[in-house]
Amino acid sequence: MAISVETFFLSPDNQGTLQAQIQQMIAEGILSGRFRKGEKLPSSRRLASHLGVSRITVTLAYTELLANDYLTSRGRSGYFVSNNAPVPPSFTPPQKGEETVDWTRAIGRRFTGGNMMNKPHDWASYRYPFVYGQTDPSLFDHSNWRLCALQALGQKDFSALTADYYDQDDPRLVEFIARNTLPRRGIIARPEEILITLGAQNALWIAAQILLTQRRVAAIEDPCYYALREILEQSRCHVTPVPVDRDGLRPDAIPDESDVIFTTPSHQCPTTATMPMARRHALLERARDIDALIVEDDYEFEMSFLDAPSPALKSLDTDGRVIYVGSFSKSLFPGLRLGYLVGSESFIREARALRASVLRHPPGHIQRTAAYFLSLGHYDALIRRIREALKQRRAVMQTAIDAHGLRVSGKGVFGGSSFWMQAPDGSNTDDIATQLRAQSVLIEPGHHFFHGPDQPTNFYRLGYSSIPATRIPDGVARIAEAFRS
Amino acid sequence: MAISVETFFLSPDNQGTLQAQIQQMIAEGILSGRFRKGEKLPSSRRLASHLGVSRITVTLAYTELLANDYLTSRGRSGYFVSNNAPVPPSFTPPQKGEETVDWTRAIGRRFTGGNMMNKPHDWASYRYPFVYGQTDPSLFDHSNWRLCALQALGQKDFSALTADYYDQDDPRLVEFIARNTLPRRGIIARPEEILITLGAQNALWIAAQILLTQRRVAAIEDPCYYALREILEQSRCHVTPVPVDRDGLRPDAIPDESDVIFTTPSHQCPTTATMPMARRHALLERARDIDALIVEDDYEFEMSFLDAPSPALKSLDTDGRVIYVGSFSKSLFPGLRLGYLVGSESFIREARALRASVLRHPPGHIQRTAAYFLSLGHYDALIRRIREALKQRRAVMQTAIDAHGLRVSGKGVFGGSSFWMQAPDGSNTDDIATQLRAQSVLIEPGHHFFHGPDQPTNFYRLGYSSIPATRIPDGVARIAEAFRS
C-alpha cells in the first residue's frame, strides 16, 4: 500500500523549519494510526513537488525518521513505515459515560475565583498596549540568551541539567546572586540564605505558607499586588490592609497584632511610590517593636534610571527580620519563571523543604542558562538598554500625559515601568478599558489592587515596558479622549 | 592605572569556552569593584600569553565586553574599563548583628523533617550505582534535545518562551499529550482535562491540596513512594495505609471511609507489582461503591519492555473518578521537571488556579522544547533505546541475582527499571548500604517506603537505569558478599 501524496499538507500556521514540519507530519500520521506498518511513502521528489519545497528538505526529514526508526528504506524502492515504528494502542478505550462524580463534594478546597486574568493573552497584537510586566522583544538580547542556553546545553553541563537535584539549586546561579546581584542592593548573604524559586510569585507563596497560619495576622499595603492578596486568602490567615501614602507604607499605621508585614519599598505596587530612607528605618523599628517579620518584594529594582537605587530594606536589617523576594521576570522575561528568596537560614531551610515537596526545584537548564547570561555580563548590558528605553518612553509618556491633562497619582522616584493614574471621581476605569480595547488600546483598571468591597473604580495603571515610544502620544491621546466622552 | 596581568587566572575547574571564562573573569572583576572605571586592561597579546590561550580568544572576549559596555577602546591605546560599566553599590552594608528573631516562634508551619535525602548527590561518581530514577547520559539523545531546544529558542517561538502565560500551558505540548501520549494508554482527554505540572511530584502535591482536607481520608499503598506520604502528612488529612500483595493494591482492603485512593497500578512503587486487569476493574468498582476518587500515578509506563503496557486505570474509568498523573522524568530526565495531570474539567480548573497561585506555569522554553522533541519522533526513538538497554540490563541483573542466591521480592510483569529485594530476616539494609558505599556500591534501603513505626528493615531496591550492564555482575557480587558477612 502506498500512502497518497494528497494526504500531506503543510499548514501555513505551522512553526519550525520545513524539515521539522514534514518530519512531524509523518510521525503524527504513524502515531495516530493513519499510516500503517509497511506502507510506502511518496518518493522524496513527489512529496517535495506536492508541498512546494526543495527535495533535499524532504530527504533530510526522511533520513531523520529513518534514524528514529519510524521509517525503513528498501534500497531503491523507497521509504516505508517501519515495522518498529510506534503503534497506536491495540485496545479501544471504552466510550465515556456521563460523569457520576459529584465534584461539588469531591473538591475539598477551591482555588478558583481570583481575578488574575485581566490582561488579554494576545496583548502583543494591540497597537497601544499599555500593559505591565511583559517583555519587549525589541529590547531583549535574544542572540546572547540563545548562546547561553546553548552553552548550558553542552556536554559538560549535561548532568547539571538532567539530574534530580532533590532540594538543591544550581550552585553557579546561587553564587552569582550572592556575589554580584545582592551586593548591588547592599545585601550580604551566604548561599544557605538563598533559595531559587519559580518566579517571585512562588517566593511570596512559599513565604506565606511558612510564616502564616489561621491564627496569624498579615499586614498588607492597600492598594497592593492582587495576586499576593489571593495567596494570603488561600493561607486563611487574617489580612489587615494598611493604606499607603505617597511615600509608601506608613509604619505607624501597622497594627500591633501583625505577625508578617508585606511591603514593596522600592516601587510600591501599584502606586510606584518609593519609600524614603527615614521611613525604611522607621518601618524596621516598628517591626522590631511589635516583633513582626517583613517580606520585602523588590520586584523591579533594576528598573531604576532616574536616581541610583537606595539600599534594600534587607540591607538595613540587623535582626534577620526581613525576607527578601527578588525576581528576574522584569529584567529577563516572565516566562522564565525565575526568582529568589533571601532570609535567615532557619527560614530558608523550611522554604527549601516546602519547595522540595511542592515541586522539587526549578528546572536545571533554566537555572544554568540564567547563570551564564548573568556571569558573562549580558544581563547588565540588557538592563542598561532597558533602562535607557524606559527612560525615553517615560519622558514621552510624561509629555503626552501633561499635554492631555491626565492626572498622575503616583510615579516613583527611581523610574520603573508604569504610571499609576487617577481618573476623575465617578469614572469607571473598567468600562473605559473595555471601550479602549475596541480601539486597540490596553490600559489596566486599578480596582482589583484595592482591598475590600468598596474598591475605588477611578484608578488605572499605564505600563510602558511593552509599547514603542513612537506610539505613546497617539495612545495617550485616545485614553484622554475616552475619559472626556 | 593599568590592571596587572598577574591578577588574571583561569581555574582548571571552570566551565564554558575559554572566551566565556575570560569574559566572565573580567565582568566579575568589574562587578566586585576590583577593577575600577578607566583602568587599562592588559593588551590582548599579553593576556593571551599569560593565560596560555590564543590571542584571538582574548580579542573576542574583549570585543564582547565592549559590546556589553563593560569596556571601551581608545583607538590604539587599548581597552579600558568603561565609564558606563556597572558599579558596585556605593553604600556599605551595615555589619550584621546577632539575629534577634526567634525562629522557633516565627515559623508558623514546618516542612523539614522528611527523609527524602537518601541518595548521595554524587551518585554518578560511584562505580556501582544501583540508584533509581536518574538519567543515564549514555542513553539520552543529547544532540536532538539540543536541536529541539535551539528550535524552541528561535525568533518565531520567542513570545511563547518569554510571555507570562498566567495560568495557561504551551498549547503545542498539551495537544501532543492529548493526541499522542495518552492514547497509547487508552486515555482520551480534551485539552481542558490536562494540566502541565512541574514533574509528577508537583502533580501529586496539587491533587492532594485540592482533594484532601483535615477531615478527609487518603488510602495509600503500603509500602509506597515516601514523598507521597510526606505530601499527605503536610496536608494533614487522615492517612490509611493499605498493604499491597504481589498484584499490587488490594481493593477489598481499602476502608469504607476512604475519600481518595492513591495507587500505582502499572508498576507498584516500590514493589514493581503490576495490577492485573481483573483487579483494576475491581478497584474501580470498589471506589464507586464507597464513592472515593482514585489518583493513578503512572510514573514509568514507557518502561514496559517485557509485555505491552496494559490500559491505564484512567482508560477504564467511565465515572470521571480517576485522576491520572504522568511524568517525563523517567523517560526524558528528572531535572526537566515536567509532568501532567489528567482529570475531569472541574478538577483541572481548580488545579490550574492553585498552580497559578503557587508558581504560575512551568517555564515556556521547557514546555516548547519537550513539545518539539516529542512531536519530531525523537522521544519514541529514545524510549525504544532505553527499553532495549533496560531489557538487557535486567537480564544481566537476573542472572547475577540468581547466581548469588539473592532474593527478589518483586519485579513486575512489564519491566521497569528496578528490582525490589528482600534480605534475610534480621538484616538491616541501612547498615549494609553504608558498608557498600565504602566499596563504591549504592543500593537503596527500603524501610522508608513503609508506613508507621515498625518499618521492616530487610528490604532494598536495586535500580538498573544508571549502571552499565558490564558492571552489574561485579556490583551484585559485592552486594551478595555484604549480606553474607
Coordinates of C-alpha atoms in Angstrom, one line a residue, chain A:
Chain A
M1 CA 0.0 0.0 0.0
A2 CA 1.3 3.4 -0.9
I3 CA 0.3 6.5 1.1
S4 CA -1.2 9.0 -1.2
V5 CA 0.8 12.2 -1.6
E6 CA -2.5 14.1 -1.4
T7 CA -2.8 13.3 2.4
F8 CA 0.2 15.5 3.0
F9 CA -0.5 19.1 3.8
L10 CA 1.6 21.9 5.4
S11 CA -0.5 24.3 7.3
P12 CA 0.6 27.9 7.0
D13 CA 0.2 28.2 10.7
N14 CA 2.8 25.6 11.4
Q15 CA 6.0 26.6 13.2
G16 CA 9.5 25.3 12.9
T17 CA 11.6 24.6 9.8
L18 CA 10.0 23.0 6.8
Q19 CA 12.0 19.8 7.5
A20 CA 10.7 19.7 11.1
Q21 CA 7.2 20.2 9.9
I22 CA 7.4 17.4 7.4
Q23 CA 9.0 15.1 9.9
Q24 CA 6.3 15.9 12.5
M25 CA 3.5 15.4 10.0
I26 CA 4.8 11.9 9.2
A27 CA 5.4 11.0 12.8
E28 CA 1.9 12.1 13.7
G29 CA 0.4 10.1 10.9
I30 CA 2.1 7.0 12.2
L31 CA 1.3 7.6 15.8
S32 CA -2.3 8.3 15.1
G33 CA -2.7 5.1 13.1
R34 CA -3.3 6.8 9.8
F35 CA -0.2 5.4 8.3
R36 CA 0.3 1.7 8.9
K37 CA 3.4 -0.5 9.1
G38 CA 4.8 -1.4 5.8
E39 CA 3.1 1.3 3.9
K40 CA 5.1 3.1 1.3
L41 CA 5.8 6.8 1.5
P42 CA 5.7 9.0 -1.6
S43 CA 9.1 9.5 -3.2
S44 CA 11.0 12.5 -2.0
R45 CA 10.7 14.1 -5.3
R46 CA 6.9 13.7 -5.4
L47 CA 6.4 14.9 -1.9
A48 CA 8.7 17.9 -2.5
S49 CA 6.9 18.9 -5.6
H50 CA 3.5 18.4 -3.9
L51 CA 4.4 20.5 -0.9
G52 CA 6.4 23.0 -3.0
V53 CA 9.6 22.6 -1.0
S54 CA 13.1 21.5 -2.1
R55 CA 13.8 17.8 -2.5
I56 CA 16.7 17.9 0.0
T57 CA 14.3 19.1 2.7
V58 CA 12.1 16.0 2.3
T59 CA 15.2 13.8 2.0
L60 CA 16.5 15.2 5.3
A61 CA 13.2 14.6 7.0
Y62 CA 13.1 11.0 5.7
T63 CA 16.6 10.4 6.9
E64 CA 15.9 11.7 10.4
L65 CA 12.7 9.5 10.6
L66 CA 14.9 6.6 9.4
A67 CA 17.3 7.2 12.3
N68 CA 14.4 7.3 14.7
D69 CA 13.1 4.0 13.3
Y70 CA 9.8 5.5 12.1
L71 CA 10.7 4.6 8.5
T72 CA 12.8 1.9 6.8
S73 CA 14.3 2.2 3.4
R74 CA 14.4 -0.8 1.0
G75 CA 17.2 0.0 -1.4
R76 CA 15.9 1.8 -4.4
S77 CA 12.3 1.1 -3.9
G78 CA 11.9 3.9 -1.4
Y79 CA 10.8 4.6 2.2
F80 CA 8.3 2.6 4.2
V81 CA 6.7 2.8 7.6
S82 CA 9.0 0.8 9.8
N83 CA 7.9 -2.4 11.5
N84 CA 9.5 -1.0 14.6
A85 CA 7.5 2.3 14.4
P86 CA 5.5 3.0 17.5
V87 CA 2.0 1.7 17.3
P88 CA -1.3 3.2 18.4
P89 CA -2.8 1.2 21.3
S90 CA -4.5 -2.1 20.2
F91 CA -7.3 -1.7 22.8
T92 CA -10.2 0.6 22.2
P93 CA -10.9 2.9 25.1
P94 CA -14.5 2.4 26.4
Q95 CA -17.0 5.0 25.5
K96 CA -17.1 7.7 28.1
G97 CA -20.3 7.8 30.1
E98 CA -21.8 10.6 32.0
E99 CA -19.5 11.6 34.8
T100 CA -21.0 10.4 38.0
V101 CA -18.6 12.1 40.4
D102 CA -20.1 14.9 42.4
W103 CA -17.3 17.5 42.1
T104 CA -19.1 20.0 44.4
R105 CA -18.5 17.4 47.2
A106 CA -15.3 15.8 45.9
I107 CA -13.3 19.1 45.8
G108 CA -12.0 19.7 49.3
R109 CA -10.6 23.1 48.7
R110 CA -11.3 25.6 46.0
F111 CA -8.7 27.9 44.4
T112 CA -10.7 29.4 41.5
G113 CA -12.4 32.7 41.8
G114 CA -9.4 35.0 41.8
N115 CA -9.2 37.9 39.4
M116 CA -5.9 37.3 37.8
M117 CA -7.0 37.3 34.2
N118 CA -7.5 40.9 33.4
K119 CA -4.9 41.1 30.6
P120 CA -5.7 39.6 27.3
H121 CA -3.3 36.9 26.2
D122 CA -3.0 38.5 22.8
W123 CA -1.9 41.9 24.2
A124 CA 1.0 41.9 21.7
S125 CA -1.4 42.2 18.8
Y126 CA -2.8 45.5 20.1
R127 CA -1.5 48.8 18.7
Y128 CA -1.3 50.6 22.1
P129 CA -0.5 48.0 24.8
F130 CA 0.0 50.0 28.0
V131 CA 0.3 46.6 29.7
Y132 CA 2.6 46.0 32.7
G133 CA 5.2 43.3 33.2
Q134 CA 5.6 41.7 29.8
T135 CA 8.7 41.5 27.7
D136 CA 9.5 43.8 24.9
P137 CA 11.1 41.6 22.2
S138 CA 12.7 44.6 20.6
L139 CA 14.8 45.2 23.8
F140 CA 15.6 41.7 24.8
D141 CA 19.1 40.3 24.0
H142 CA 17.8 37.3 22.2
S143 CA 21.0 36.2 20.5
N144 CA 23.1 36.1 23.7
W145 CA 20.4 34.4 25.6
R146 CA 20.3 31.8 22.9
L147 CA 24.1 31.4 23.1
C148 CA 24.0 31.0 26.9
A149 CA 21.2 28.4 26.5
L150 CA 23.3 26.6 24.0
Q151 CA 26.3 26.6 26.3
A152 CA 24.1 25.3 29.1
L153 CA 23.1 22.5 26.9
G154 CA 26.6 21.5 26.2
Q155 CA 28.0 18.1 27.1
K156 CA 29.9 19.4 30.1
D157 CA 26.8 20.8 31.7
F158 CA 24.7 17.8 30.9
S159 CA 24.4 16.3 34.3
A160 CA 23.7 19.6 35.9
L161 CA 20.6 19.9 33.6
T162 CA 19.3 16.4 33.8
A163 CA 19.9 15.3 37.3
D164 CA 17.3 15.3 40.0
Y165 CA 18.6 18.0 42.4
Y166 CA 16.2 16.9 45.1
D167 CA 16.0 20.1 47.1
Q168 CA 19.2 21.8 45.8
D169 CA 19.7 24.7 43.4
D170 CA 22.3 25.3 40.7
P171 CA 25.3 26.4 42.8
R172 CA 26.5 28.7 40.0
L173 CA 23.4 30.7 39.9
V174 CA 23.2 31.0 43.7
E175 CA 26.8 32.1 43.8
F176 CA 26.2 34.8 41.2
I177 CA 23.2 36.1 43.1
A178 CA 25.2 36.1 46.3
R179 CA 28.3 37.7 44.9
N180 CA 27.0 40.1 42.3
T181 CA 23.3 40.7 42.4
L182 CA 22.6 41.1 46.1
P183 CA 25.6 43.3 46.8
R184 CA 24.2 45.9 44.4
R185 CA 21.3 46.2 46.8
G186 CA 23.6 46.3 49.8
I187 CA 22.7 42.7 50.8
I188 CA 25.3 40.3 52.0
A189 CA 24.0 36.7 52.1
R190 CA 25.6 33.3 52.2
P191 CA 24.3 30.5 49.8
E192 CA 22.5 28.9 52.7
E193 CA 20.4 32.1 53.0
I194 CA 19.3 32.0 49.4
L195 CA 16.6 29.8 47.7
I196 CA 15.8 29.9 43.9
T197 CA 12.1 30.0 43.3
L198 CA 9.8 29.6 40.3
G199 CA 9.4 33.4 40.0
A200 CA 8.6 36.0 42.6
Q201 CA 5.0 34.7 42.8
N202 CA 6.4 31.3 44.0
A203 CA 8.7 33.1 46.5
L204 CA 5.7 35.0 48.0
W205 CA 3.6 31.9 48.1
I206 CA 6.4 29.9 49.9
A207 CA 6.9 32.7 52.5
A208 CA 3.2 32.9 53.2
Q209 CA 2.9 29.1 53.8
I210 CA 5.8 29.1 56.3
L211 CA 5.1 32.2 58.2
L212 CA 1.3 32.4 58.3
T213 CA -1.4 30.2 59.9
Q214 CA -5.1 30.6 60.6
R215 CA -4.2 32.3 63.8
R216 CA -1.7 34.8 62.4
V217 CA -2.1 38.3 61.0
A218 CA -0.6 39.6 57.8
A219 CA -0.4 43.3 57.2
I220 CA -0.5 44.2 53.5
E221 CA -0.3 47.5 51.6
D222 CA -3.6 48.9 50.3
P223 CA -3.6 49.0 47.3
C224 CA -1.3 46.1 46.7
Y225 CA -0.4 43.4 44.2
Y226 CA -3.7 41.4 43.9
A227 CA -2.0 38.0 43.5
L228 CA -0.5 38.5 46.9
R229 CA -3.9 39.0 48.4
E230 CA -5.0 35.8 46.8
I231 CA -2.1 33.9 48.2
L232 CA -2.9 35.2 51.7
E233 CA -6.6 34.5 51.4
Q234 CA -5.8 30.9 50.5
S235 CA -3.5 30.6 53.5
R236 CA -6.5 31.6 55.6
C237 CA -4.6 34.0 57.9
H238 CA -6.1 37.3 59.0
V239 CA -5.3 40.0 56.5
T240 CA -5.1 43.6 57.6
P241 CA -4.9 46.2 54.8
V242 CA -2.8 49.3 55.6
P243 CA -3.3 52.4 53.4
V244 CA -0.2 53.7 51.6
D245 CA 0.6 57.3 51.1
R246 CA 2.9 59.0 48.6
D247 CA 5.9 57.5 50.4
G248 CA 4.5 54.0 50.5
L249 CA 3.6 52.0 53.6
R250 CA 3.1 54.0 56.8
P251 CA 4.8 52.3 59.7
D252 CA 2.6 54.0 62.3
A253 CA -0.5 52.6 60.7
I254 CA 0.6 48.9 61.0
P255 CA -1.5 47.3 63.7
D256 CA 0.3 45.9 66.8
E257 CA -1.0 42.4 66.3
S258 CA 0.7 42.0 62.8
D259 CA 2.9 38.9 62.5
V260 CA 4.1 39.5 59.0
I261 CA 4.3 42.7 57.0
F262 CA 4.3 42.5 53.2
T263 CA 5.8 45.6 51.6
T264 CA 7.2 46.9 48.3
P265 CA 9.5 49.7 49.4
S266 CA 11.5 50.2 46.1
H267 CA 8.4 50.8 43.9
Q268 CA 5.2 50.4 45.8
C269 CA 2.9 48.2 43.7
P270 CA 0.8 49.7 42.1
T271 CA 1.3 53.3 43.1
T272 CA 5.1 53.2 42.3
A273 CA 5.9 55.2 45.5
T274 CA 9.5 54.9 46.7
M275 CA 9.9 54.7 50.5
P276 CA 12.4 57.3 51.8
M277 CA 15.3 56.1 53.9
A278 CA 14.0 57.6 57.1
R279 CA 10.7 55.7 56.7
R280 CA 12.6 52.5 55.9
H281 CA 14.4 52.8 59.3
A282 CA 11.1 53.6 61.0
L283 CA 9.5 50.5 59.4
L284 CA 12.2 48.3 60.7
E285 CA 11.9 49.9 64.1
R286 CA 8.1 49.4 64.1
A287 CA 8.6 45.7 63.1
R288 CA 11.0 45.2 65.9
D289 CA 8.7 46.8 68.4
I290 CA 5.8 44.5 67.6
D291 CA 8.1 41.6 66.8
A292 CA 6.8 41.2 63.3
L293 CA 8.7 39.9 60.2
I294 CA 8.9 41.8 57.0
V295 CA 8.6 40.3 53.5
E296 CA 10.2 42.8 51.1
D297 CA 9.1 42.3 47.5
D298 CA 11.8 44.1 45.4
Y299 CA 10.2 43.2 42.1
E300 CA 11.8 45.8 39.8
F301 CA 14.9 47.3 41.5
E302 CA 16.9 47.1 38.3
M303 CA 14.5 49.5 36.6
S304 CA 15.9 52.5 38.4
F305 CA 17.1 55.0 35.9
L306 CA 16.2 58.4 37.4
D307 CA 18.2 58.0 40.5
A308 CA 20.5 55.3 41.9
P309 CA 18.6 52.6 43.8
S310 CA 18.6 53.0 47.5
P311 CA 19.7 50.1 49.7
A312 CA 17.1 47.4 50.2
L313 CA 15.3 47.2 53.5
K314 CA 17.0 43.8 53.9
S315 CA 20.4 45.6 53.8
L316 CA 19.4 47.7 56.8
D317 CA 18.2 44.7 58.8
T318 CA 20.5 43.5 61.5
D319 CA 17.9 41.3 63.2
G320 CA 17.3 38.8 60.4
R321 CA 13.7 40.1 60.4
V322 CA 13.5 40.8 56.6
I323 CA 12.8 38.2 54.0
Y324 CA 13.8 39.5 50.6
V325 CA 12.0 38.5 47.3
G326 CA 13.9 39.1 44.1
S327 CA 12.8 38.4 40.5
F328 CA 14.2 38.1 37.0
S329 CA 10.8 38.4 35.4
K330 CA 11.0 42.1 34.8
S331 CA 14.6 42.2 33.8
L332 CA 14.8 39.0 31.7
F333 CA 11.3 37.8 31.0
P334 CA 8.3 36.5 33.0
G335 CA 8.1 33.2 31.1
L336 CA 11.5 32.3 32.6
R337 CA 9.9 31.8 36.0
L338 CA 13.0 32.6 38.0
G339 CA 13.1 34.4 41.3
Y340 CA 14.7 34.0 44.7
L341 CA 14.2 34.3 48.4
V342 CA 16.8 35.6 50.8
G343 CA 16.4 35.2 54.5
S344 CA 17.7 33.6 57.7
E345 CA 19.0 30.1 57.4
S346 CA 16.2 28.8 59.6
F347 CA 13.6 30.2 57.3
I348 CA 15.3 29.2 54.1
R349 CA 15.7 25.6 55.4
E350 CA 11.9 25.4 55.8
A351 CA 11.3 27.1 52.5
R352 CA 13.6 24.6 50.8
A353 CA 11.8 21.6 52.3
L354 CA 8.4 23.0 51.3
R355 CA 9.7 23.7 47.7
A356 CA 11.0 20.2 47.5
S357 CA 7.6 18.8 48.5
V358 CA 5.7 21.0 46.1
L359 CA 8.0 20.9 43.0
R360 CA 11.5 19.7 43.9
H361 CA 13.5 22.5 42.2
P362 CA 13.3 24.9 39.2
P363 CA 14.5 23.2 36.0
G364 CA 18.3 22.8 35.8
H365 CA 18.6 24.2 32.3
I366 CA 16.8 27.4 33.1
Q367 CA 19.0 28.0 36.1
R368 CA 22.2 27.3 34.3
T369 CA 21.3 29.5 31.3
A370 CA 20.5 32.4 33.6
A371 CA 23.8 31.8 35.4
Y372 CA 25.7 32.1 32.2
F373 CA 23.8 35.1 31.0
L374 CA 24.4 36.9 34.3
S375 CA 28.0 36.0 34.7
L376 CA 29.1 36.9 31.1
G377 CA 27.8 40.4 31.6
H378 CA 24.9 40.2 29.2
Y379 CA 22.5 40.8 31.9
D380 CA 24.0 44.2 32.8
A381 CA 24.1 45.2 29.2
L382 CA 20.5 44.3 28.8
I383 CA 19.4 46.1 32.0
R384 CA 21.2 49.2 30.7
R385 CA 19.4 49.0 27.4
I386 CA 16.1 48.5 29.0
R387 CA 16.7 51.4 31.4
E388 CA 17.5 53.7 28.5
A389 CA 14.4 52.7 26.6
L390 CA 12.2 53.1 29.7
K391 CA 13.7 56.5 30.5
Q392 CA 12.9 57.7 27.0
R393 CA 9.4 56.3 27.0
R394 CA 8.7 57.7 30.4
A395 CA 9.7 61.2 29.2
V396 CA 7.3 60.8 26.2
M397 CA 4.6 59.5 28.5
Q398 CA 5.0 62.5 30.8
T399 CA 4.8 64.9 27.9
A400 CA 1.7 63.3 26.5
I401 CA 0.0 63.0 29.9
D402 CA 0.7 66.7 30.6
A403 CA -0.5 67.7 27.2
H404 CA -3.8 66.0 27.6
G405 CA -4.3 67.0 31.3
L406 CA -4.4 63.4 32.6
R407 CA -3.7 63.1 36.3
V408 CA -0.8 61.0 37.6
S409 CA -1.4 59.7 41.0
G410 CA 2.0 58.0 41.5
K411 CA 5.2 57.8 39.6
G412 CA 8.0 56.8 41.9
V413 CA 11.4 58.4 42.3
F414 CA 13.7 55.9 40.6
G415 CA 11.8 55.2 37.4
G416 CA 10.1 51.8 37.0
S417 CA 7.9 50.9 34.1
S418 CA 4.5 52.3 34.9
F419 CA 2.4 55.4 35.9
W420 CA -0.4 55.0 38.5
M421 CA -3.2 57.2 37.2
Q422 CA -6.3 58.7 38.7
A423 CA -9.3 59.4 36.6
P424 CA -12.0 62.0 37.7
D425 CA -14.2 60.9 40.6
G426 CA -17.1 58.8 39.4
S427 CA -15.3 57.4 36.4
N428 CA -15.3 53.6 36.0
T429 CA -11.9 52.6 34.5
D430 CA -13.2 49.1 33.9
D431 CA -15.8 50.4 31.4
I432 CA -13.2 52.8 29.9
A433 CA -10.8 50.0 29.5
T434 CA -13.4 47.9 27.6
Q435 CA -14.1 50.9 25.3
L436 CA -10.5 51.5 24.7
R437 CA -9.8 47.9 23.9
A438 CA -12.1 48.2 20.8
Q439 CA -9.7 51.0 19.7
S440 CA -6.7 48.7 20.1
V441 CA -5.6 50.5 23.4
L442 CA -4.9 48.4 26.5
I443 CA -5.0 50.0 30.0
E444 CA -5.2 48.2 33.3
P445 CA -8.2 49.1 35.5
G446 CA -7.0 49.7 39.1
H447 CA -9.9 48.5 41.3
H448 CA -8.5 44.9 41.8
F449 CA -5.5 46.3 43.6
F450 CA -7.6 47.6 46.4
H451 CA -8.8 45.7 49.4
G452 CA -12.4 45.1 50.5
P453 CA -15.8 45.6 48.9
D454 CA -15.6 49.3 48.3
Q455 CA -12.8 49.3 45.7
P456 CA -12.4 52.8 44.1
T457 CA -13.1 52.5 40.4
N458 CA -11.3 55.6 39.2
F459 CA -7.7 54.4 39.2
Y460 CA -5.8 52.8 36.4
R461 CA -2.2 51.7 35.5
L462 CA -0.3 52.7 32.4
G463 CA 2.7 50.4 31.8
Y464 CA 5.3 51.5 29.2
S465 CA 7.6 48.5 29.1
S466 CA 6.0 46.9 26.0
I467 CA 4.9 49.9 23.9
P468 CA 7.3 51.6 21.5
A469 CA 7.9 55.3 22.3
T470 CA 6.6 56.4 18.9
R471 CA 3.1 55.0 19.7
I472 CA 2.8 56.6 23.1
P473 CA 1.5 60.0 22.1
D474 CA -1.3 58.6 20.0
G475 CA -2.2 56.0 22.6
V476 CA -2.4 58.6 25.4
A477 CA -4.5 60.8 23.2
R478 CA -7.0 58.1 22.8
I479 CA -7.1 57.4 26.5
A480 CA -7.7 61.1 27.2
E481 CA -10.4 61.2 24.6
A482 CA -12.1 58.2 26.2
F483 CA -12.2 59.8 29.6
R484 CA -13.5 63.1 28.1
S485 CA -16.5 61.5 26.5

